[in-house]
Amino acid sequence: MRTATTVELSGAPDEIVTLVVEAEKLGLDVCWVAEAWGSDAPSALGYLAARTERMLLGSGVLQVGTRSPVMVAQTAITLSNLSNGRFLLGLGASGPQVIEGLHGVSFSRPLTRVSETVDIVRQAFAGGKIAHSGTEFQIPRPGGEAVPMRLSTRPEHAIPIYLAALSPAMLRLTGRIADGWLGTSFVPEGAADAYFAPLDDGLAAAGRARADIDVCQGAEVAFAADEDELRGMVADRKKELAFSLGGMGSASTNFYNRAYSRQGWADVAAEVRERWQRGDRDGAAGSVTDEMVLATTLVGTEEMVRARLAVWRGAGVNTVRLYPAGDTLDAKLATLGRAIELVGET
């Protein structure tokens, strides 16, 4: 498995840049940069490209709908050329709270929007005149004076496209058109039906196999010295998982809750969401089980983490995205360094 991490430069940017630079020295293969509702990803990626030499750098993710597809292509080409071909284009639909609540753009038909965006981006990469007549995008805009154009810049290297996907429909699309899958809320034991079945359906529809796509999954990694410390770690992470299950997305749309439900925790996910939405945050966290935390993270003793990494590899993960725990930069780097070593040993 390759190793990766994800950062966002919204807070303490100097520390985060140092973490990325030092992570490259530790042997990290890929650094994804998120933007969520904080700092934008492309600005950070351009800076990190200048501060690193070897590792791949990816947008994890650019939110489809907040930029025009051609602007996405222009940004990707610029970052790829600046980094000497080290850029990976990660795209995602995000959710209604961010897309509608923050950007004021309709979240309707996210699947169509992502599919059409990828088509337009690949046209731009190919260097020809760009023309698209779809449900979401019309290029050139009909009824005006414009004619199809091509970009004046070209990608000097191949630019792989990754899609962030949780729902079965988006997973099928990922299998059909993407070079990689950016996943989360991943439980290896429940992934065959919840994730890989629709992904494989999409791959088969495109005449492709699992070997043709990079399966990139992420989880927090933390090492406990003993069982007592582990119990405290698990308790702390229940609050974070409760937020994902109850607070992410809008009142009616939570892709994380649905993903956990499909992997065997429908009753717990529903209870957590109900408690969270009526303001009982402690009760929501208390409803999360120890098993859920341990199944969806890489938290445990060193031997436990080593064993879980082997399970992830066996489940079909090609790239493991490691979110290192730690109260200080040195602690995070120590955790990340040991995790990278364990990945190499499994």
mmCIF file of C-alpha atoms in Angstrom:
data_model
loop_
_atom_site.group_PDB
_atom_site.id
_atom_site.type_symbol
_atom_site.label_atom_id
_atom_site.label_comp_id
_atom_site.label_asym_id
_atom_site.label_seq_id
_atom_site.Cartn_x
_atom_site.Cartn_y
_atom_site.Cartn_z
ATOM 1 C CA MET A 1 0.000 0.000 0.000
ATOM 2 C CA ARG A 2 1.019 3.575 -0.622
ATOM 3 C CA THR A 3 0.771 6.044 2.259
ATOM 4 C CA ALA A 4 -0.983 9.392 2.231
ATOM 5 C CA THR A 5 -2.352 12.057 4.532
ATOM 6 C CA THR A 6 -4.779 14.967 4.230
ATOM 7 C CA VAL A 7 -4.180 18.504 5.475
ATOM 8 C CA GLU A 8 -6.056 21.799 5.388
ATOM 9 C CA LEU A 9 -4.345 25.158 5.783
ATOM 10 C CA SER A 10 -7.154 26.956 7.618
ATOM 11 C CA GLY A 11 -5.339 26.996 10.954
ATOM 12 C CA ALA A 12 -1.623 27.174 11.882
ATOM 13 C CA PRO A 13 -0.440 27.103 8.255
ATOM 14 C CA ASP A 14 3.259 27.202 9.112
ATOM 15 C CA GLU A 15 2.915 24.107 11.283
ATOM 16 C CA ILE A 16 0.934 22.266 8.620
ATOM 17 C CA VAL A 17 3.489 23.105 5.924
ATOM 18 C CA THR A 18 6.254 21.837 8.208
ATOM 19 C CA LEU A 19 4.303 18.636 8.792
ATOM 20 C CA VAL A 20 4.006 18.061 5.027
ATOM 21 C CA VAL A 21 7.681 18.800 4.367
ATOM 22 C CA GLU A 22 8.789 16.490 7.172
ATOM 23 C CA ALA A 23 6.276 13.821 6.134
ATOM 24 C CA GLU A 24 7.929 13.686 2.714
ATOM 25 C CA LYS A 25 11.243 12.989 4.447
ATOM 26 C CA LEU A 26 9.554 10.158 6.361
ATOM 27 C CA GLY A 27 8.606 8.556 3.055
ATOM 28 C CA LEU A 28 4.961 9.626 2.682
ATOM 29 C CA ASP A 29 3.786 9.049 -0.892
ATOM 30 C CA VAL A 30 0.813 11.427 -1.256
ATOM 31 C CA CYS A 31 -0.493 14.552 0.463
ATOM 32 C CA TRP A 32 -4.107 15.524 -0.187
ATOM 33 C CA VAL A 33 -5.220 19.089 0.561
ATOM 34 C CA ALA A 34 -8.818 19.711 1.615
ATOM 35 C CA GLU A 35 -10.765 22.952 1.423
ATOM 36 C CA ALA A 36 -14.162 22.112 3.024
ATOM 37 C CA TRP A 37 -15.350 25.513 4.291
ATOM 38 C CA GLY A 38 -11.893 26.843 5.137
ATOM 39 C CA SER A 39 -8.886 27.729 3.011
ATOM 40 C CA ASP A 40 -8.955 26.921 -0.690
ATOM 41 C CA ALA A 41 -6.951 23.913 -1.846
ATOM 42 C CA PRO A 42 -5.208 25.183 -5.035
ATOM 43 C CA SER A 43 -3.359 28.036 -3.307
ATOM 44 C CA ALA A 44 -2.028 25.656 -0.675
ATOM 45 C CA LEU A 45 -1.128 23.038 -3.293
ATOM 46 C CA GLY A 46 0.908 25.547 -5.288
ATOM 47 C CA TYR A 47 2.863 26.503 -2.171
ATOM 48 C CA LEU A 48 3.407 22.888 -1.141
ATOM 49 C CA ALA A 49 4.587 22.045 -4.653
ATOM 50 C CA ALA A 50 7.384 24.566 -4.183
ATOM 51 C CA ARG A 51 8.305 23.165 -0.751
ATOM 52 C CA THR A 52 8.389 19.474 -1.703
ATOM 53 C CA GLU A 53 10.259 17.437 -4.289
ATOM 54 C CA ARG A 54 8.962 13.872 -4.510
ATOM 55 C CA MET A 55 5.543 13.297 -3.033
ATOM 56 C CA LEU A 56 2.356 13.477 -5.044
ATOM 57 C CA LEU A 57 -0.015 16.337 -4.198
ATOM 58 C CA GLY A 58 -3.770 16.084 -4.624
ATOM 59 C CA SER A 59 -6.869 18.216 -4.200
ATOM 60 C CA GLY A 60 -8.898 16.333 -1.650
ATOM 61 C CA VAL A 61 -11.317 17.635 -2.824
ATOM 62 C CA LEU A 62 -12.299 20.503 -5.095
ATOM 63 C CA GLN A 63 -16.036 20.931 -4.630
ATOM 64 C CA VAL A 64 -17.846 20.484 -7.927
ATOM 65 C CA GLY A 65 -20.252 23.351 -8.509
ATOM 66 C CA THR A 66 -18.163 26.089 -6.906
ATOM 67 C CA ARG A 67 -15.905 26.454 -9.964
ATOM 68 C CA SER A 68 -16.704 26.120 -13.636
ATOM 69 C CA PRO A 69 -15.450 22.835 -15.148
ATOM 70 C CA VAL A 70 -13.010 24.667 -17.398
ATOM 71 C CA MET A 71 -11.635 26.591 -14.413
ATOM 72 C CA VAL A 72 -11.136 23.239 -12.679
ATOM 73 C CA ALA A 73 -9.181 22.051 -15.723
ATOM 74 C CA GLN A 74 -7.094 25.239 -15.859
ATOM 75 C CA THR A 75 -6.263 24.913 -12.171
ATOM 76 C CA ALA A 76 -5.332 21.244 -12.532
ATOM 77 C CA ILE A 77 -3.095 21.869 -15.541
ATOM 78 C CA THR A 78 -1.324 24.734 -13.776
ATOM 79 C CA LEU A 79 -0.687 22.708 -10.623
ATOM 80 C CA SER A 80 0.443 19.662 -12.586
ATOM 81 C CA ASN A 81 2.870 21.638 -14.719
ATOM 82 C CA LEU A 82 4.222 23.600 -11.738
ATOM 83 C CA SER A 83 4.833 20.390 -9.760
ATOM 84 C CA ASN A 84 6.421 18.490 -12.660
ATOM 85 C CA GLY A 85 3.537 16.042 -12.912
ATOM 86 C CA ARG A 86 2.977 15.416 -9.191
ATOM 87 C CA PHE A 87 -0.647 16.593 -9.108
ATOM 88 C CA LEU A 88 -3.760 14.430 -8.611
ATOM 89 C CA LEU A 89 -7.161 16.017 -9.265
ATOM 90 C CA GLY A 90 -9.632 15.026 -6.578
ATOM 91 C CA LEU A 91 -13.248 16.120 -7.101
ATOM 92 C CA GLY A 92 -16.342 15.730 -4.936
ATOM 93 C CA ALA A 93 -19.957 16.805 -4.841
ATOM 94 C CA SER A 94 -19.724 17.936 -1.183
ATOM 95 C CA GLY A 95 -23.182 18.358 0.383
ATOM 96 C CA PRO A 96 -26.132 20.742 0.445
ATOM 97 C CA GLN A 97 -25.017 22.607 3.566
ATOM 98 C CA VAL A 98 -21.731 23.721 1.995
ATOM 99 C CA ILE A 99 -22.837 24.000 -1.644
ATOM 100 C CA GLU A 100 -26.147 25.768 -0.994
ATOM 101 C CA GLY A 101 -25.592 27.246 2.461
ATOM 102 C CA LEU A 102 -22.128 28.654 1.833
ATOM 103 C CA HIS A 103 -21.764 29.040 -1.939
ATOM 104 C CA GLY A 104 -25.381 29.679 -2.896
ATOM 105 C CA VAL A 105 -25.311 27.075 -5.675
ATOM 106 C CA SER A 106 -28.016 24.438 -6.155
ATOM 107 C CA PHE A 107 -27.048 20.966 -4.929
ATOM 108 C CA SER A 108 -29.594 19.256 -7.178
ATOM 109 C CA ARG A 109 -28.358 16.484 -9.508
ATOM 110 C CA PRO A 110 -24.856 16.115 -7.969
ATOM 111 C CA LEU A 111 -24.218 12.905 -9.913
ATOM 112 C CA THR A 112 -24.906 14.590 -13.234
ATOM 113 C CA ARG A 113 -22.836 17.606 -12.256
ATOM 114 C CA VAL A 114 -19.817 15.484 -11.381
ATOM 115 C CA SER A 115 -20.118 13.349 -14.515
ATOM 116 C CA GLU A 116 -20.394 16.341 -16.837
ATOM 117 C CA THR A 117 -17.557 18.134 -15.058
ATOM 118 C CA VAL A 118 -15.205 15.187 -15.605
ATOM 119 C CA ASP A 119 -16.169 15.050 -19.277
ATOM 120 C CA ILE A 120 -15.440 18.753 -19.777
ATOM 121 C CA VAL A 121 -12.201 18.605 -17.787
ATOM 122 C CA ARG A 122 -10.929 15.726 -19.892
ATOM 123 C CA GLN A 123 -11.810 17.628 -23.067
ATOM 124 C CA ALA A 124 -9.709 20.515 -21.806
ATOM 125 C CA PHE A 125 -6.840 18.184 -20.919
ATOM 126 C CA ALA A 126 -6.925 16.725 -24.448
ATOM 127 C CA GLY A 127 -6.260 20.148 -25.946
ATOM 128 C CA GLY A 128 -9.124 20.336 -28.417
ATOM 129 C CA LYS A 129 -11.961 22.825 -28.683
ATOM 130 C CA ILE A 130 -14.300 22.422 -25.725
ATOM 131 C CA ALA A 131 -17.976 21.809 -26.429
ATOM 132 C CA HIS A 132 -20.572 20.258 -24.146
ATOM 133 C CA SER A 133 -24.360 20.129 -24.263
ATOM 134 C CA GLY A 134 -25.631 18.635 -21.017
ATOM 135 C CA THR A 135 -28.172 19.055 -18.256
ATOM 136 C CA GLU A 136 -25.874 21.068 -16.008
ATOM 137 C CA PHE A 137 -23.434 22.723 -18.405
ATOM 138 C CA GLN A 138 -23.729 24.221 -21.883
ATOM 139 C CA ILE A 139 -20.410 25.171 -23.494
ATOM 140 C CA PRO A 140 -20.408 27.479 -25.369
ATOM 141 C CA ARG A 141 -23.446 29.148 -23.841
ATOM 142 C CA PRO A 142 -26.268 28.782 -26.392
ATOM 143 C CA GLY A 143 -27.925 31.786 -27.958
ATOM 144 C CA GLY A 144 -24.897 34.036 -27.718
ATOM 145 C CA GLU A 145 -22.028 35.007 -29.959
ATOM 146 C CA ALA A 146 -19.422 32.539 -28.658
ATOM 147 C CA VAL A 147 -17.917 29.605 -30.513
ATOM 148 C CA PRO A 148 -16.012 26.648 -28.996
ATOM 149 C CA MET A 149 -12.512 27.479 -27.747
ATOM 150 C CA ARG A 150 -9.470 25.540 -26.605
ATOM 151 C CA LEU A 151 -7.172 26.426 -23.742
ATOM 152 C CA SER A 152 -3.866 28.047 -24.585
ATOM 153 C CA THR A 153 -2.098 25.812 -22.056
ATOM 154 C CA ARG A 154 -1.565 22.043 -22.157
ATOM 155 C CA PRO A 155 -0.839 19.481 -19.451
ATOM 156 C CA GLU A 156 2.747 18.302 -19.706
ATOM 157 C CA HIS A 157 1.937 15.148 -17.729
ATOM 158 C CA ALA A 158 -1.046 12.863 -17.227
ATOM 159 C CA ILE A 159 -3.437 14.135 -14.532
ATOM 160 C CA PRO A 160 -5.313 11.317 -12.759
ATOM 161 C CA ILE A 161 -8.858 12.155 -11.661
ATOM 162 C CA TYR A 162 -10.126 10.868 -8.307
ATOM 163 C CA LEU A 163 -13.721 11.088 -7.130
ATOM 164 C CA ALA A 164 -14.839 11.291 -3.517
ATOM 165 C CA ALA A 165 -17.733 8.851 -3.251
ATOM 166 C CA LEU A 166 -19.895 7.315 -0.536
ATOM 167 C CA SER A 167 -23.276 6.632 -2.154
ATOM 168 C CA PRO A 168 -23.812 3.603 -4.423
ATOM 169 C CA ALA A 169 -24.649 5.841 -7.400
ATOM 170 C CA MET A 170 -21.494 7.931 -7.002
ATOM 171 C CA LEU A 171 -19.440 4.772 -6.505
ATOM 172 C CA ARG A 172 -20.766 3.330 -9.776
ATOM 173 C CA LEU A 173 -19.843 6.584 -11.516
ATOM 174 C CA THR A 174 -16.387 6.448 -9.934
ATOM 175 C CA GLY A 175 -15.835 2.947 -11.238
ATOM 176 C CA ARG A 176 -16.985 3.996 -14.697
ATOM 177 C CA ILE A 177 -14.996 7.207 -15.225
ATOM 178 C CA ALA A 178 -12.364 7.834 -12.517
ATOM 179 C CA ASP A 179 -8.735 6.878 -12.028
ATOM 180 C CA GLY A 180 -9.094 6.715 -8.260
ATOM 181 C CA TRP A 181 -11.639 6.541 -5.453
ATOM 182 C CA LEU A 182 -11.317 8.767 -2.381
ATOM 183 C CA GLY A 183 -13.314 7.058 0.344
ATOM 184 C CA THR A 184 -14.024 7.511 4.017
ATOM 185 C CA SER A 185 -16.143 5.911 6.755
ATOM 186 C CA PHE A 186 -14.533 2.669 5.623
ATOM 187 C CA VAL A 187 -15.094 -0.627 7.436
ATOM 188 C CA PRO A 188 -13.159 -3.423 5.686
ATOM 189 C CA GLU A 189 -15.510 -6.096 6.998
ATOM 190 C CA GLY A 190 -18.573 -4.369 5.514
ATOM 191 C CA ALA A 191 -17.010 -2.861 2.410
ATOM 192 C CA ALA A 192 -17.788 -5.658 -0.056
ATOM 193 C CA ASP A 193 -21.510 -4.897 -0.234
ATOM 194 C CA ALA A 194 -21.526 -1.273 0.889
ATOM 195 C CA TYR A 195 -18.752 0.023 -1.338
ATOM 196 C CA PHE A 196 -17.079 -2.464 -3.653
ATOM 197 C CA ALA A 197 -20.216 -3.958 -5.217
ATOM 198 C CA PRO A 198 -21.342 -0.664 -6.822
ATOM 199 C CA LEU A 199 -17.743 0.334 -7.568
ATOM 200 C CA ASP A 200 -17.176 -2.963 -9.380
ATOM 201 C CA ASP A 201 -20.466 -2.528 -11.277
ATOM 202 C CA GLY A 202 -19.168 0.763 -12.618
ATOM 203 C CA LEU A 203 -15.799 -0.725 -13.500
ATOM 204 C CA ALA A 204 -17.447 -3.601 -15.350
ATOM 205 C CA ALA A 205 -19.689 -1.218 -17.307
ATOM 206 C CA ALA A 206 -16.553 0.528 -18.558
ATOM 207 C CA GLY A 207 -14.757 -2.743 -19.334
ATOM 208 C CA ARG A 208 -12.335 -2.207 -16.486
ATOM 209 C CA ALA A 209 -11.174 -4.158 -13.429
ATOM 210 C CA ARG A 210 -10.273 -3.248 -9.848
ATOM 211 C CA ALA A 211 -6.606 -3.058 -10.854
ATOM 212 C CA ASP A 212 -7.481 -0.071 -13.062
ATOM 213 C CA ILE A 213 -8.402 2.189 -10.143
ATOM 214 C CA ASP A 214 -6.587 3.405 -7.025
ATOM 215 C CA VAL A 215 -8.645 2.670 -3.904
ATOM 216 C CA CYS A 216 -7.634 5.361 -1.402
ATOM 217 C CA GLN A 217 -9.167 5.131 2.078
ATOM 218 C CA GLY A 218 -8.492 7.232 5.154
ATOM 219 C CA ALA A 219 -8.601 6.901 8.918
ATOM 220 C CA GLU A 220 -7.096 8.443 12.009
ATOM 221 C CA VAL A 221 -4.065 6.596 13.342
ATOM 222 C CA ALA A 222 -3.108 6.682 17.034
ATOM 223 C CA PHE A 223 -1.001 4.359 19.149
ATOM 224 C CA ALA A 224 -2.024 3.394 22.675
ATOM 225 C CA ALA A 225 0.583 2.177 25.136
ATOM 226 C CA ASP A 226 -1.860 -0.141 26.902
ATOM 227 C CA GLU A 227 -5.549 -1.040 27.291
ATOM 228 C CA ASP A 228 -6.224 1.768 29.763
ATOM 229 C CA GLU A 229 -4.938 4.420 27.389
ATOM 230 C CA LEU A 230 -6.864 2.807 24.540
ATOM 231 C CA ARG A 231 -10.154 3.088 26.436
ATOM 232 C CA GLY A 232 -9.593 6.829 26.819
ATOM 233 C CA MET A 233 -8.751 7.205 23.141
ATOM 234 C CA VAL A 234 -11.890 5.370 22.088
ATOM 235 C CA ALA A 235 -14.059 7.513 24.377
ATOM 236 C CA ASP A 236 -12.624 10.721 22.895
ATOM 237 C CA ARG A 237 -13.239 9.581 19.335
ATOM 238 C CA LYS A 238 -16.886 8.774 19.996
ATOM 239 C CA LYS A 239 -17.566 12.512 20.051
ATOM 240 C CA GLU A 240 -15.942 12.959 16.644
ATOM 241 C CA LEU A 241 -17.864 10.059 15.148
ATOM 242 C CA ALA A 242 -21.103 11.373 16.622
ATOM 243 C CA PHE A 243 -20.529 14.652 14.768
ATOM 244 C CA SER A 244 -20.058 12.772 11.475
ATOM 245 C CA LEU A 245 -23.213 10.739 12.027
ATOM 246 C CA GLY A 246 -25.357 13.542 13.390
ATOM 247 C CA GLY A 247 -23.927 16.898 12.387
ATOM 248 C CA MET A 248 -22.446 16.546 8.924
ATOM 249 C CA GLY A 249 -24.601 17.576 5.974
ATOM 250 C CA SER A 250 -28.059 19.064 6.207
ATOM 251 C CA ALA A 251 -31.044 18.080 8.335
ATOM 252 C CA SER A 252 -32.145 15.545 5.726
ATOM 253 C CA THR A 253 -28.929 14.638 3.869
ATOM 254 C CA ASN A 254 -25.980 13.021 5.653
ATOM 255 C CA PHE A 255 -23.888 10.771 3.416
ATOM 256 C CA TYR A 256 -21.734 9.628 6.351
ATOM 257 C CA ASN A 257 -24.750 8.430 8.302
ATOM 258 C CA ARG A 258 -25.987 6.512 5.275
ATOM 259 C CA ALA A 259 -22.554 4.932 4.743
ATOM 260 C CA TYR A 260 -22.377 3.613 8.304
ATOM 261 C CA SER A 261 -25.952 2.394 8.013
ATOM 262 C CA ARG A 262 -25.089 0.331 4.942
ATOM 263 C CA GLN A 263 -22.182 -1.248 6.814
ATOM 264 C CA GLY A 264 -24.286 -2.720 9.615
ATOM 265 C CA TRP A 265 -24.939 0.138 12.039
ATOM 266 C CA ALA A 266 -28.274 1.480 10.829
ATOM 267 C CA ASP A 267 -29.902 1.477 14.279
ATOM 268 C CA VAL A 268 -26.965 3.136 16.003
ATOM 269 C CA ALA A 269 -26.543 5.690 13.207
ATOM 270 C CA ALA A 270 -30.221 6.622 13.406
ATOM 271 C CA GLU A 271 -30.098 6.985 17.198
ATOM 272 C CA VAL A 272 -26.966 9.134 17.096
ATOM 273 C CA ARG A 273 -28.474 11.397 14.473
ATOM 274 C CA GLU A 274 -31.749 11.765 16.362
ATOM 275 C CA ARG A 275 -29.970 12.666 19.607
ATOM 276 C CA TRP A 276 -27.593 15.058 17.873
ATOM 277 C CA GLN A 277 -30.342 16.933 16.053
ATOM 278 C CA ARG A 278 -32.289 17.546 19.242
ATOM 279 C CA GLY A 279 -29.162 18.932 20.906
ATOM 280 C CA ASP A 280 -28.193 15.943 23.053
ATOM 281 C CA ARG A 281 -24.524 15.849 21.982
ATOM 282 C CA ASP A 282 -23.376 13.818 24.988
ATOM 283 C CA GLY A 283 -26.150 11.310 24.435
ATOM 284 C CA ALA A 284 -25.217 11.053 20.764
ATOM 285 C CA ALA A 285 -21.596 10.314 21.635
ATOM 286 C CA GLY A 286 -22.698 7.805 24.247
ATOM 287 C CA SER A 287 -24.678 5.898 21.624
ATOM 288 C CA VAL A 288 -21.552 5.275 19.535
ATOM 289 C CA THR A 289 -20.084 1.859 20.347
ATOM 290 C CA ASP A 290 -16.450 0.952 20.963
ATOM 291 C CA GLU A 291 -16.687 -1.433 18.016
ATOM 292 C CA MET A 292 -17.640 1.382 15.637
ATOM 293 C CA VAL A 293 -14.628 3.462 16.624
ATOM 294 C CA LEU A 294 -12.151 0.594 16.361
ATOM 295 C CA ALA A 295 -13.614 -0.677 13.081
ATOM 296 C CA THR A 296 -13.382 2.659 11.277
ATOM 297 C CA THR A 297 -10.068 3.987 12.617
ATOM 298 C CA LEU A 298 -6.497 2.817 13.008
ATOM 299 C CA VAL A 299 -6.504 3.433 16.742
ATOM 300 C CA GLY A 300 -5.038 0.839 19.060
ATOM 301 C CA THR A 301 -1.864 -0.710 20.346
ATOM 302 C CA GLU A 302 0.907 -1.085 17.801
ATOM 303 C CA GLU A 303 0.027 -4.716 17.220
ATOM 304 C CA MET A 304 -3.646 -3.824 16.780
ATOM 305 C CA VAL A 305 -2.806 -1.165 14.187
ATOM 306 C CA ARG A 306 -0.480 -3.542 12.359
ATOM 307 C CA ALA A 307 -3.244 -6.146 12.215
ATOM 308 C CA ARG A 308 -5.837 -3.627 10.993
ATOM 309 C CA LEU A 309 -3.522 -2.423 8.231
ATOM 310 C CA ALA A 310 -3.231 -6.004 7.016
ATOM 311 C CA VAL A 311 -7.042 -6.227 6.963
ATOM 312 C CA TRP A 312 -7.251 -2.988 4.970
ATOM 313 C CA ARG A 313 -4.733 -4.288 2.452
ATOM 314 C CA GLY A 314 -6.619 -7.570 2.174
ATOM 315 C CA ALA A 315 -9.886 -5.722 1.590
ATOM 316 C CA GLY A 316 -8.455 -4.049 -1.506
ATOM 317 C CA VAL A 317 -7.088 -0.709 -0.299
ATOM 318 C CA ASN A 318 -4.194 0.514 -2.469
ATOM 319 C CA THR A 319 -3.466 3.791 -0.672
ATOM 320 C CA VAL A 320 -4.077 4.360 3.031
ATOM 321 C CA ARG A 321 -4.674 7.960 4.093
ATOM 322 C CA LEU A 322 -3.274 8.407 7.594
ATOM 323 C CA TYR A 323 -4.521 11.164 9.909
ATOM 324 C CA PRO A 324 -1.902 11.150 12.685
ATOM 325 C CA ALA A 325 -3.033 11.917 16.229
ATOM 326 C CA GLY A 326 -0.924 14.069 18.506
ATOM 327 C CA ASP A 327 -1.078 17.221 20.608
ATOM 328 C CA THR A 328 2.095 18.647 19.056
ATOM 329 C CA LEU A 329 3.752 18.651 15.650
ATOM 330 C CA ASP A 330 6.489 16.339 16.919
ATOM 331 C CA ALA A 331 3.908 13.920 18.280
ATOM 332 C CA LYS A 332 2.001 13.862 14.998
ATOM 333 C CA LEU A 333 5.191 13.251 13.032
ATOM 334 C CA ALA A 334 6.217 10.454 15.381
ATOM 335 C CA THR A 335 2.818 8.788 14.936
ATOM 336 C CA LEU A 336 2.910 9.253 11.174
ATOM 337 C CA GLY A 337 6.460 7.948 10.885
ATOM 338 C CA ARG A 338 5.669 4.773 12.805
ATOM 339 C CA ALA A 339 2.475 4.235 10.804
ATOM 340 C CA ILE A 340 4.405 4.558 7.549
ATOM 341 C CA GLU A 341 6.846 1.934 8.800
ATOM 342 C CA LEU A 342 4.016 -0.432 9.714
ATOM 343 C CA VAL A 343 2.418 -0.031 6.292
ATOM 344 C CA GLY A 344 5.727 -1.026 4.761
ATOM 345 C CA GLU A 345 5.892 -4.107 6.994
ATOM 346 C CA THR A 346 2.385 -5.421 6.229
#
